[in-house]
Amino acid sequence: MSLSPTLRSTVTRLRERARTSRDDLHAVLDAGLVCHLGLVRDGAPVVLPTGYGRIGDTVYVHGSTGAGYLRIVDGAPVCLTVTHLDGIVYARSVFHHSMNYRSAVVHGTARAVTDPTERLDALRAIVEQLSPGSWEHARQPSSRELAATAVFGIDLTEASVKVRTGPPGDDETDIETGGRWAGVLPVRTVFGAPEPCPTLPPTATAPAHVSERTLVVEP
Amino acid sequence: MSLSPTLRSTVTRLRERARTSRDDLHAVLDAGLVCHLGLVRDGAPVVLPTGYGRIGDTVYVHGSTGAGYLRIVDGAPVCLTVTHLDGIVYARSVFHHSMNYRSAVVHGTARAVTDPTERLDALRAIVEQLSPGSWEHARQPSSRELAATAVFGIDLTEASVKVRTGPPGDDETDIETGGRWAGVLPVRTVFGAPEPCPTLPPTATAPAHVSERTLVVEP
């Protein structure tokens, strides 16, 4: 199934960067750790970084029931954007400098998730997106913790995906002139060595889901 | 000078993570490569990734004059957010899983920059933020290229900065129970080896501003 070709989800600039399959959308979302969630508050936009998770064609976010912004989210239009920066594109001209990236922009309406099963599934998806393996390893939520957590679902019905890869697109005259370097400096997100909590016993070692974790970063 | 304590720029949740000095704001912005710019279009939020640059207490963004979204930006309320993910925080409970991060959320009004000197300074700041050294190394913009580029300034008068560092904040009972790992998996953004443009002569080597580039990633 392709992504919906609505006006706002149709890429109008640099169309060659657009991806239109649902698999592309899922791939960009699944490779991320943080999304940027946009809301409208008093007529002005608010953009907040937060974790997220995906199940099928729904993406979920959560937050404390005490967070002010969450009170205005239910039923409201939102925009959820995930961006992977893959490289700095150095061109012969500053004009053609660019980035290699993969981005997904999801337009939708936030729906408060109240069904207990869907809530737990959503929280598991959010935790597993941030830290795969943690849902089974860690203590799962108590009823008090669940009551303190708001969960919202956004259906993936309207979204755009853009991907830029490859070398700079310099003007022919700049290439012929020569004398200037051009190319791509790859950008990678990597993990360092796990830093144990100071309250752990000194003999505790990080489990495989932490110590052997690697990120899928390739476009 | 401290950041303005307006209602929407005052951190209400997890206040201990708030930073209130302008130096903190500048540091988060200066360490970034991509911002997420929020706009309101037909009453709905739109969040787009884009480059940016800072001069003093103004942050600049740019785009093609052909980009649809830029036509609605001038004079409109915007939100510009920069986020650095520094670590995945693994806790004994899924509830206390978290992220270490630095984020800046700037609320403001986009102003179309029309003064030629300010436009050129802004473009230099945007290019140097993405690729330090490129403004001098690469060919600077022609009048045609300048005419095709829209530049917007957003004053840093209203912003919030949040920083989380350190180990998880587990419940005492979970610490006493034991048997589960907790700690931080550091997340780093790094550069790979430069990939020369295929149209370069084989003898071309990357200049120092590319080959020796490193990122400031520490919180």
CSV table of C-alpha atoms in Angstrom, one decimal:
chain,number,residue,atom,x,y,z
A,1,MET,CA,0.0,0.0,0.0
A,2,SER,CA,1.4,3.4,-0.9
A,3,LEU,CA,1.3,6.5,1.2
A,4,SER,CA,-1.7,8.7,0.8
A,5,PRO,CA,-1.1,11.4,-1.9
A,6,THR,CA,-2.8,14.3,-0.1
A,7,LEU,CA,-1.7,17.8,-0.7
A,8,ARG,CA,0.3,18.3,2.4
A,9,SER,CA,2.0,14.9,2.3
A,10,THR,CA,3.0,15.2,-1.4
A,11,VAL,CA,6.6,16.3,-1.8
A,12,THR,CA,6.7,19.3,-4.1
A,13,ARG,CA,10.3,20.4,-3.9
A,14,LEU,CA,13.1,18.0,-5.1
A,15,ARG,CA,10.6,15.3,-6.0
A,16,GLU,CA,13.3,12.8,-6.8
A,17,ARG,CA,13.9,12.6,-3.0
A,18,ALA,CA,10.4,11.4,-2.3
A,19,ARG,CA,9.7,7.8,-1.3
A,20,THR,CA,6.1,6.6,-1.6
A,21,SER,CA,6.0,3.1,-0.2
A,22,ARG,CA,4.8,2.2,3.2
A,23,ASP,CA,7.8,0.0,3.7
A,24,ASP,CA,10.0,3.1,3.3
A,25,LEU,CA,8.0,4.9,5.9
A,26,HIS,CA,8.2,2.0,8.3
A,27,ALA,CA,12.0,1.7,7.8
A,28,VAL,CA,12.6,5.3,8.6
A,29,LEU,CA,10.4,5.2,11.7
A,30,ASP,CA,11.8,1.8,12.9
A,31,ALA,CA,15.5,3.1,12.7
A,32,GLY,CA,14.9,6.0,15.0
A,33,LEU,CA,15.2,6.7,18.7
A,34,VAL,CA,13.7,10.2,19.0
A,35,CYS,CA,10.9,11.8,17.1
A,36,HIS,CA,9.9,15.5,17.1
A,37,LEU,CA,6.2,15.9,17.9
A,38,GLY,CA,4.5,19.1,16.7
A,39,LEU,CA,1.4,20.5,18.3
A,40,VAL,CA,-0.5,23.8,18.1
A,41,ARG,CA,-0.9,25.7,21.3
A,42,ASP,CA,-2.7,29.0,21.3
A,43,GLY,CA,-2.2,29.2,17.6
A,44,ALA,CA,1.5,28.7,17.8
A,45,PRO,CA,3.5,25.6,17.0
A,46,VAL,CA,5.3,23.6,19.7
A,47,VAL,CA,7.9,21.0,18.7
A,48,LEU,CA,9.1,18.6,21.4
A,49,PRO,CA,11.5,15.7,21.3
A,50,THR,CA,10.1,12.4,22.6
A,51,GLY,CA,10.4,8.7,22.3
A,52,TYR,CA,7.9,6.7,20.2
A,53,GLY,CA,7.0,3.2,19.0
A,54,ARG,CA,5.2,1.7,16.0
A,55,ILE,CA,2.8,-1.2,15.8
A,56,GLY,CA,1.6,-1.8,12.2
A,57,ASP,CA,0.3,1.4,10.9
A,58,THR,CA,0.0,3.3,14.2
A,59,VAL,CA,2.8,5.2,15.9
A,60,TYR,CA,2.5,5.8,19.6
A,61,VAL,CA,3.9,8.4,22.0
A,62,HIS,CA,3.5,8.6,25.7
A,63,GLY,CA,4.1,11.0,28.5
A,64,SER,CA,3.3,11.8,32.1
A,65,THR,CA,-0.3,12.7,32.8
A,66,GLY,CA,1.2,15.7,34.6
A,67,ALA,CA,2.8,17.1,31.4
A,68,GLY,CA,0.9,20.3,30.4
A,69,TYR,CA,1.2,19.7,26.7
A,70,LEU,CA,-0.4,16.3,26.8
A,71,ARG,CA,-3.6,17.8,28.0
A,72,ILE,CA,-4.1,19.5,24.7
A,73,VAL,CA,-3.1,16.6,22.5
A,74,ASP,CA,-6.1,14.3,22.5
A,75,GLY,CA,-8.1,14.7,19.3
A,76,ALA,CA,-5.7,17.5,18.1
A,77,PRO,CA,-3.8,17.6,14.9
A,78,VAL,CA,-0.2,16.6,15.3
A,79,CYS,CA,2.9,16.2,13.2
A,80,LEU,CA,5.4,13.5,14.1
A,81,THR,CA,8.8,13.8,12.3
A,82,VAL,CA,11.7,11.4,12.5
A,83,THR,CA,15.0,12.4,10.9
A,84,HIS,CA,18.2,10.5,10.3
A,85,LEU,CA,21.2,12.6,9.3
A,86,ASP,CA,23.5,10.3,7.2
A,87,GLY,CA,26.0,12.7,5.8
A,88,ILE,CA,27.2,16.3,5.3
A,89,VAL,CA,27.3,17.0,1.5
A,90,TYR,CA,30.2,19.3,0.6
A,91,ALA,CA,29.9,20.9,-2.8
A,92,ARG,CA,32.1,23.2,-4.9
A,93,SER,CA,29.6,26.0,-4.2
A,94,VAL,CA,28.1,26.8,-0.8
A,95,PHE,CA,24.7,26.9,-2.7
A,96,HIS,CA,24.9,23.2,-3.3
A,97,HIS,CA,25.9,22.2,0.1
A,98,SER,CA,23.4,19.8,1.5
A,99,MET,CA,22.7,16.8,3.8
A,100,ASN,CA,22.2,13.2,3.1
A,101,TYR,CA,19.2,12.1,5.3
A,102,ARG,CA,16.2,10.0,5.7
A,103,SER,CA,13.1,11.7,7.1
A,104,ALA,CA,9.5,10.8,7.7
A,105,VAL,CA,6.8,13.4,8.4
A,106,VAL,CA,3.5,12.0,9.7
A,107,HIS,CA,0.4,14.2,9.7
A,108,GLY,CA,-2.4,13.0,11.8
A,109,THR,CA,-4.7,13.3,14.8
A,110,ALA,CA,-3.6,12.2,18.2
A,111,ARG,CA,-6.0,9.7,19.8
A,112,ALA,CA,-5.8,9.0,23.5
A,113,VAL,CA,-5.4,5.2,24.0
A,114,THR,CA,-7.6,4.0,26.8
A,115,ASP,CA,-8.0,0.3,26.0
A,116,PRO,CA,-5.8,-1.5,28.6
A,117,THR,CA,-4.4,-4.1,26.1
A,118,GLU,CA,-3.6,-1.5,23.5
A,119,ARG,CA,-2.0,0.8,26.1
A,120,LEU,CA,0.3,-2.0,27.3
A,121,ASP,CA,1.1,-3.0,23.7
A,122,ALA,CA,1.9,0.6,22.9
A,123,LEU,CA,4.1,1.1,26.0
A,124,ARG,CA,6.0,-2.1,25.1
A,125,ALA,CA,6.5,-0.8,21.6
A,126,ILE,CA,7.8,2.6,22.9
A,127,VAL,CA,10.2,0.9,25.3
A,128,GLU,CA,11.4,-1.6,22.8
A,129,GLN,CA,12.0,1.1,20.2
A,130,LEU,CA,14.3,3.0,22.7
A,131,SER,CA,15.8,-0.1,24.3
A,132,PRO,CA,15.2,-3.4,22.6
A,133,GLY,CA,15.0,-6.2,25.2
A,134,SER,CA,14.1,-4.0,28.1
A,135,TRP,CA,10.5,-4.9,28.3
A,136,GLU,CA,11.4,-8.5,29.2
A,137,HIS,CA,14.4,-7.7,31.3
A,138,ALA,CA,13.0,-4.8,33.4
A,139,ARG,CA,10.1,-4.7,35.8
A,140,GLN,CA,6.9,-4.1,33.9
A,141,PRO,CA,4.6,-1.2,34.8
A,142,SER,CA,2.6,-1.3,38.0
A,143,SER,CA,-1.0,-0.1,37.9
A,144,ARG,CA,0.1,3.1,39.6
A,145,GLU,CA,2.7,3.7,37.0
A,146,LEU,CA,0.2,2.9,34.2
A,147,ALA,CA,-2.3,5.4,35.7
A,148,ALA,CA,0.4,8.1,35.6
A,149,THR,CA,1.1,7.5,31.9
A,150,ALA,CA,-0.8,9.0,29.0
A,151,VAL,CA,-0.6,7.2,25.7
A,152,PHE,CA,-1.5,8.5,22.3
A,153,GLY,CA,-1.8,6.8,18.9
A,154,ILE,CA,-1.4,8.5,15.5
A,155,ASP,CA,-2.5,6.5,12.5
A,156,LEU,CA,0.0,6.4,9.6
A,157,THR,CA,-2.5,7.3,7.0
A,158,GLU,CA,-0.9,10.5,5.8
A,159,ALA,CA,2.9,10.8,5.6
A,160,SER,CA,5.8,11.8,3.4
A,161,VAL,CA,9.2,10.2,3.3
A,162,LYS,CA,12.3,11.9,1.8
A,163,VAL,CA,15.7,10.4,1.3
A,164,ARG,CA,18.8,12.0,-0.1
A,165,THR,CA,21.9,9.9,-0.8
A,166,GLY,CA,25.0,10.3,-2.9
A,167,PRO,CA,27.5,13.0,-3.9
A,168,PRO,CA,26.8,16.7,-4.3
A,169,GLY,CA,25.0,18.1,-7.3
A,170,ASP,CA,27.4,20.7,-8.4
A,171,ASP,CA,27.1,23.0,-11.4
A,172,GLU,CA,29.1,21.8,-14.5
A,173,THR,CA,31.1,25.1,-14.6
A,174,ASP,CA,32.2,24.6,-10.9
A,175,ILE,CA,33.3,21.0,-11.7
A,176,GLU,CA,35.3,22.2,-14.7
A,177,THR,CA,36.9,25.0,-12.8
A,178,GLY,CA,38.3,22.6,-10.3
A,179,GLY,CA,40.5,23.4,-7.3
A,180,ARG,CA,37.8,22.7,-4.7
A,181,TRP,CA,37.0,19.5,-2.8
A,182,ALA,CA,33.6,18.0,-2.9
A,183,GLY,CA,32.1,14.9,-1.4
A,184,VAL,CA,30.3,13.5,1.5
A,185,LEU,CA,31.3,13.3,5.2
A,186,PRO,CA,29.3,10.4,6.6
A,187,VAL,CA,27.5,10.9,9.9
A,188,ARG,CA,26.9,7.9,12.1
A,189,THR,CA,25.1,7.4,15.4
A,190,VAL,CA,27.0,4.9,17.5
A,191,PHE,CA,26.8,3.5,21.0
A,192,GLY,CA,29.6,3.8,23.6
A,193,ALA,CA,30.5,1.3,26.3
A,194,PRO,CA,27.6,0.8,28.8
A,195,GLU,CA,28.0,2.8,32.0
A,196,PRO,CA,26.6,0.8,34.9
A,197,CYS,CA,24.4,2.5,37.5
A,198,PRO,CA,26.5,3.3,40.6
A,199,THR,CA,24.0,1.5,42.8
A,200,LEU,CA,24.6,-1.9,41.0
A,201,PRO,CA,26.9,-4.4,42.7
A,202,PRO,CA,30.4,-4.3,41.2
A,203,THR,CA,30.0,-7.8,39.8
A,204,ALA,CA,27.0,-6.9,37.6
A,205,THR,CA,27.6,-7.1,33.9
A,206,ALA,CA,25.5,-5.6,31.2
A,207,PRO,CA,23.2,-8.1,29.5
A,208,ALA,CA,23.5,-8.8,25.8
A,209,HIS,CA,20.6,-6.7,24.8
A,210,VAL,CA,22.6,-3.7,26.1
A,211,SER,CA,26.3,-4.7,25.5
A,212,GLU,CA,25.8,-6.1,22.0
A,213,ARG,CA,23.4,-3.4,20.8
A,214,THR,CA,24.1,-1.9,17.5
A,215,LEU,CA,22.1,0.6,15.5
A,216,VAL,CA,20.8,0.2,12.0
A,217,VAL,CA,22.0,3.4,10.4
A,218,GLU,CA,22.5,2.7,6.7
A,219,PRO,CA,20.2,4.4,4.3
B,1,MET,CA,21.1,37.5,30.6
B,2,SER,CA,18.8,34.7,31.5
B,3,LEU,CA,16.1,33.2,29.2
B,4,SER,CA,12.7,34.8,29.4
B,5,PRO,CA,10.4,33.1,31.9
B,6,THR,CA,7.2,33.2,29.9
B,7,LEU,CA,4.6,30.6,30.5
B,8,ARG,CA,5.3,28.5,27.4
B,9,SER,CA,9.1,28.6,27.8
B,10,THR,CA,9.0,27.6,31.5
B,11,VAL,CA,9.7,24.0,32.1
B,12,THR,CA,6.9,22.7,34.3
B,13,ARG,CA,7.7,18.9,34.3
B,14,LEU,CA,11.0,17.7,35.8
B,15,ARG,CA,12.1,21.2,36.6
B,16,GLU,CA,15.5,19.9,37.7
B,17,ARG,CA,16.3,19.3,34.0
B,18,ALA,CA,15.8,23.0,33.1
B,19,ARG,CA,18.7,25.3,32.3
B,20,THR,CA,18.0,29.0,32.4
B,21,SER,CA,21.1,30.7,31.1
B,22,ARG,CA,21.6,32.1,27.6
B,23,ASP,CA,25.0,30.4,27.4
B,24,ASP,CA,23.3,27.0,27.9
B,25,LEU,CA,20.9,27.9,25.0
B,26,HIS,CA,23.8,28.9,22.8
B,27,ALA,CA,25.7,25.8,23.6
B,28,VAL,CA,22.9,23.4,22.7
B,29,LEU,CA,22.2,25.3,19.4
B,30,ASP,CA,25.9,25.6,18.5
B,31,ALA,CA,26.5,21.8,18.9
B,32,GLY,CA,23.7,20.9,16.4
B,33,LEU,CA,23.6,20.1,12.7
B,34,VAL,CA,19.8,19.8,12.2
B,35,CYS,CA,16.9,21.6,13.8
B,36,HIS,CA,13.2,20.7,13.6
B,37,LEU,CA,11.2,23.7,12.5
B,38,GLY,CA,7.5,23.8,13.5
B,39,LEU,CA,4.9,25.8,11.6
B,40,VAL,CA,1.1,26.0,11.6
B,41,ARG,CA,-0.5,25.3,8.2
B,42,ASP,CA,-4.3,25.4,7.9
B,43,GLY,CA,-4.5,25.0,11.7
B,44,ALA,CA,-2.3,21.9,11.8
B,45,PRO,CA,1.3,21.6,12.9
B,46,VAL,CA,4.1,20.8,10.4
B,47,VAL,CA,7.5,19.8,11.6
B,48,LEU,CA,10.4,19.8,9.1
B,49,PRO,CA,14.1,19.1,9.5
B,50,THR,CA,16.4,21.7,8.2
B,51,GLY,CA,19.8,23.3,8.7
B,52,TYR,CA,20.3,26.5,10.7
B,53,GLY,CA,22.8,28.9,12.0
B,54,ARG,CA,23.2,31.4,14.9
B,55,ILE,CA,24.5,34.9,15.1
B,56,GLY,CA,24.3,36.4,18.6
B,57,ASP,CA,20.7,36.1,19.7
B,58,THR,CA,19.2,35.3,16.3
B,59,VAL,CA,18.9,31.9,14.7
B,60,TYR,CA,18.6,31.7,10.9
B,61,VAL,CA,17.0,29.2,8.6
B,62,HIS,CA,16.9,29.2,4.8
B,63,GLY,CA,15.2,27.5,2.0
B,64,SER,CA,14.4,27.6,-1.7
B,65,THR,CA,12.0,30.4,-2.7
B,66,GLY,CA,10.2,27.6,-4.5
B,67,ALA,CA,9.4,25.7,-1.3
B,68,GLY,CA,5.7,25.9,-0.5
B,69,TYR,CA,6.1,26.0,3.2
B,70,LEU,CA,8.4,29.0,3.2
B,71,ARG,CA,5.6,31.2,1.7
B,72,ILE,CA,3.7,30.9,4.9
B,73,VAL,CA,6.6,31.4,7.3
B,74,ASP,CA,7.2,35.2,7.1
B,75,GLY,CA,5.7,36.8,10.2
B,76,ALA,CA,4.2,33.6,11.4
B,77,PRO,CA,4.8,31.9,14.8
B,78,VAL,CA,7.4,29.2,14.6
B,79,CYS,CA,9.1,26.8,17.0
B,80,LEU,CA,12.7,25.7,16.4
B,81,THR,CA,13.9,22.7,18.3
B,82,VAL,CA,17.4,21.2,18.5
B,83,THR,CA,17.9,17.9,20.3
B,84,HIS,CA,21.1,16.0,21.1
B,85,LEU,CA,20.5,12.4,22.2
B,86,ASP,CA,23.4,11.6,24.6
B,87,GLY,CA,22.4,8.2,26.0
B,88,ILE,CA,19.8,5.5,26.5
B,89,VAL,CA,18.9,5.3,30.2
B,90,TYR,CA,18.2,1.7,31.2
B,91,ALA,CA,16.4,1.4,34.5
B,92,ARG,CA,15.3,-1.6,36.6
B,93,SER,CA,11.7,-0.7,35.7
B,94,VAL,CA,10.5,0.1,32.2
B,95,PHE,CA,8.7,3.1,33.8
B,96,HIS,CA,12.0,4.7,34.6
B,97,HIS,CA,13.6,4.1,31.3
B,98,SER,CA,14.6,7.4,29.9
B,99,MET,CA,17.1,9.3,27.7
B,100,ASN,CA,20.0,11.5,28.4
B,101,TYR,CA,19.7,14.5,26.2
B,102,ARG,CA,20.2,18.2,25.6
B,103,SER,CA,17.4,20.1,24.0
B,104,ALA,CA,16.5,23.7,23.1
B,105,VAL,CA,13.0,24.8,22.2
B,106,VAL,CA,12.8,28.3,20.7
B,107,HIS,CA,9.4,30.0,20.4
B,108,GLY,CA,9.3,33.0,18.1
B,109,THR,CA,8.2,34.7,14.9
B,110,ALA,CA,9.9,34.2,11.6
B,111,ARG,CA,11.1,37.4,10.0
B,112,ALA,CA,12.1,37.4,6.3
B,113,VAL,CA,15.6,38.7,6.1
B,114,THR,CA,15.9,41.1,3.2
B,115,ASP,CA,18.9,43.3,4.1
B,116,PRO,CA,21.7,42.0,1.7
B,117,THR,CA,24.4,42.2,4.4
B,118,GLU,CA,22.3,40.3,7.0
B,119,ARG,CA,21.2,37.8,4.4
B,120,LEU,CA,24.8,37.0,3.4
B,121,ASP,CA,25.9,36.8,7.1
B,122,ALA,CA,23.0,34.5,7.8
B,123,LEU,CA,23.8,32.2,4.9
B,124,ARG,CA,27.4,32.1,6.1
B,125,ALA,CA,26.3,31.2,9.6
B,126,ILE,CA,24.0,28.4,8.2
B,127,VAL,CA,26.8,27.0,6.0
B,128,GLU,CA,29.4,27.2,8.7
B,129,GLN,CA,27.1,25.4,11.2
B,130,LEU,CA,26.7,22.5,8.8
B,131,SER,CA,30.2,22.5,7.4
B,132,PRO,CA,32.7,24.7,9.2
B,133,GLY,CA,35.3,26.0,6.7
B,134,SER,CA,33.1,25.7,3.7
B,135,TRP,CA,32.3,29.3,3.3
B,136,GLU,CA,35.9,30.2,2.5
B,137,HIS,CA,36.7,27.0,0.6
B,138,ALA,CA,33.7,26.8,-1.7
B,139,ARG,CA,32.4,29.2,-4.3
B,140,GLN,CA,30.3,31.8,-2.6
B,141,PRO,CA,26.7,32.5,-3.8
B,142,SER,CA,26.0,34.2,-7.1
B,143,SER,CA,23.3,36.8,-7.3
B,144,ARG,CA,21.1,34.3,-9.1
B,145,GLU,CA,21.6,31.8,-6.3
B,146,LEU,CA,20.9,34.5,-3.7
B,147,ALA,CA,17.7,35.4,-5.4
B,148,ALA,CA,16.6,31.8,-5.2
B,149,THR,CA,17.1,31.6,-1.5
B,150,ALA,CA,14.8,32.8,1.2
B,151,VAL,CA,16.3,33.5,4.6
B,152,PHE,CA,14.4,33.9,7.9
B,153,GLY,CA,15.5,35.1,11.3
B,154,ILE,CA,14.1,34.0,14.7
B,155,ASP,CA,15.1,36.0,17.7
B,156,LEU,CA,16.2,34.1,20.7
B,157,THR,CA,13.9,35.9,23.1
B,158,GLU,CA,11.8,33.0,24.3
B,159,ALA,CA,13.3,29.6,24.7
B,160,SER,CA,13.6,26.7,27.1
B,161,VAL,CA,16.6,24.4,27.5
B,162,LYS,CA,16.4,20.9,29.1
B,163,VAL,CA,19.3,18.6,29.9
B,164,ARG,CA,19.2,15.2,31.4
B,165,THR,CA,22.5,13.5,32.4
B,166,GLY,CA,23.5,10.6,34.7
B,167,PRO,CA,22.2,7.2,35.8
B,168,PRO,CA,18.5,6.1,36.0
B,169,GLY,CA,16.3,7.2,38.8
B,170,ASP,CA,15.0,3.8,40.0
B,171,ASP,CA,12.7,3.2,42.9
B,172,GLU,CA,14.4,2.1,46.1
B,173,THR,CA,12.5,-1.2,46.1
B,174,ASP,CA,13.7,-2.1,42.6
B,175,ILE,CA,17.3,-1.4,43.6
B,176,GLU,CA,17.0,-3.5,46.7
B,177,THR,CA,15.3,-6.4,44.8
B,178,GLY,CA,18.3,-6.6,42.5
B,179,GLY,CA,18.8,-9.0,39.6
B,180,ARG,CA,18.3,-6.4,36.9
B,181,TRP,CA,20.9,-4.3,35.1
B,182,ALA,CA,20.6,-0.6,35.0
B,183,GLY,CA,22.8,2.1,33.6
B,184,VAL,CA,23.4,4.3,30.5
B,185,LEU,CA,24.3,3.3,27.0
B,186,PRO,CA,26.0,6.4,25.6
B,187,VAL,CA,24.9,7.6,22.2
B,188,ARG,CA,27.5,9.5,20.1
B,189,THR,CA,27.3,11.2,16.7
B,190,VAL,CA,30.5,10.6,14.8
B,191,PHE,CA,31.9,11.2,11.3
B,192,GLY,CA,33.1,8.5,8.9
B,193,ALA,CA,35.9,8.8,6.4
B,194,PRO,CA,35.2,11.5,3.7
B,195,GLU,CA,33.8,10.1,0.5
B,196,PRO,CA,35.2,12.1,-2.5
B,197,CYS,CA,32.8,13.2,-5.2
B,198,PRO,CA,33.3,10.8,-8.2
B,199,THR,CA,33.9,13.7,-10.5
B,200,LEU,CA,37.0,14.8,-8.5
B,201,PRO,CA,40.4,14.0,-10.0
B,202,PRO,CA,41.8,10.9,-8.2
B,203,THR,CA,44.6,13.0,-6.7
B,204,ALA,CA,42.3,15.3,-4.8
B,205,THR,CA,42.5,14.9,-1.1
B,206,ALA,CA,40.0,16.2,1.4
B,207,PRO,CA,41.0,19.5,3.0
B,208,ALA,CA,41.6,19.7,6.8
B,209,HIS,CA,38.3,21.4,7.5
B,210,VAL,CA,36.7,18.1,6.3
B,211,SER,CA,39.2,15.4,7.1
B,212,GLU,CA,40.0,16.6,10.6
B,213,ARG,CA,36.4,17.6,11.5
B,214,THR,CA,35.1,16.3,14.9
B,215,LEU,CA,31.9,16.9,16.6
B,216,VAL,CA,31.4,18.5,20.0
B,217,VAL,CA,29.1,15.9,21.5
B,218,GLU,CA,29.7,16.0,25.2
B,219,PRO,CA,26.9,17.4,27.4
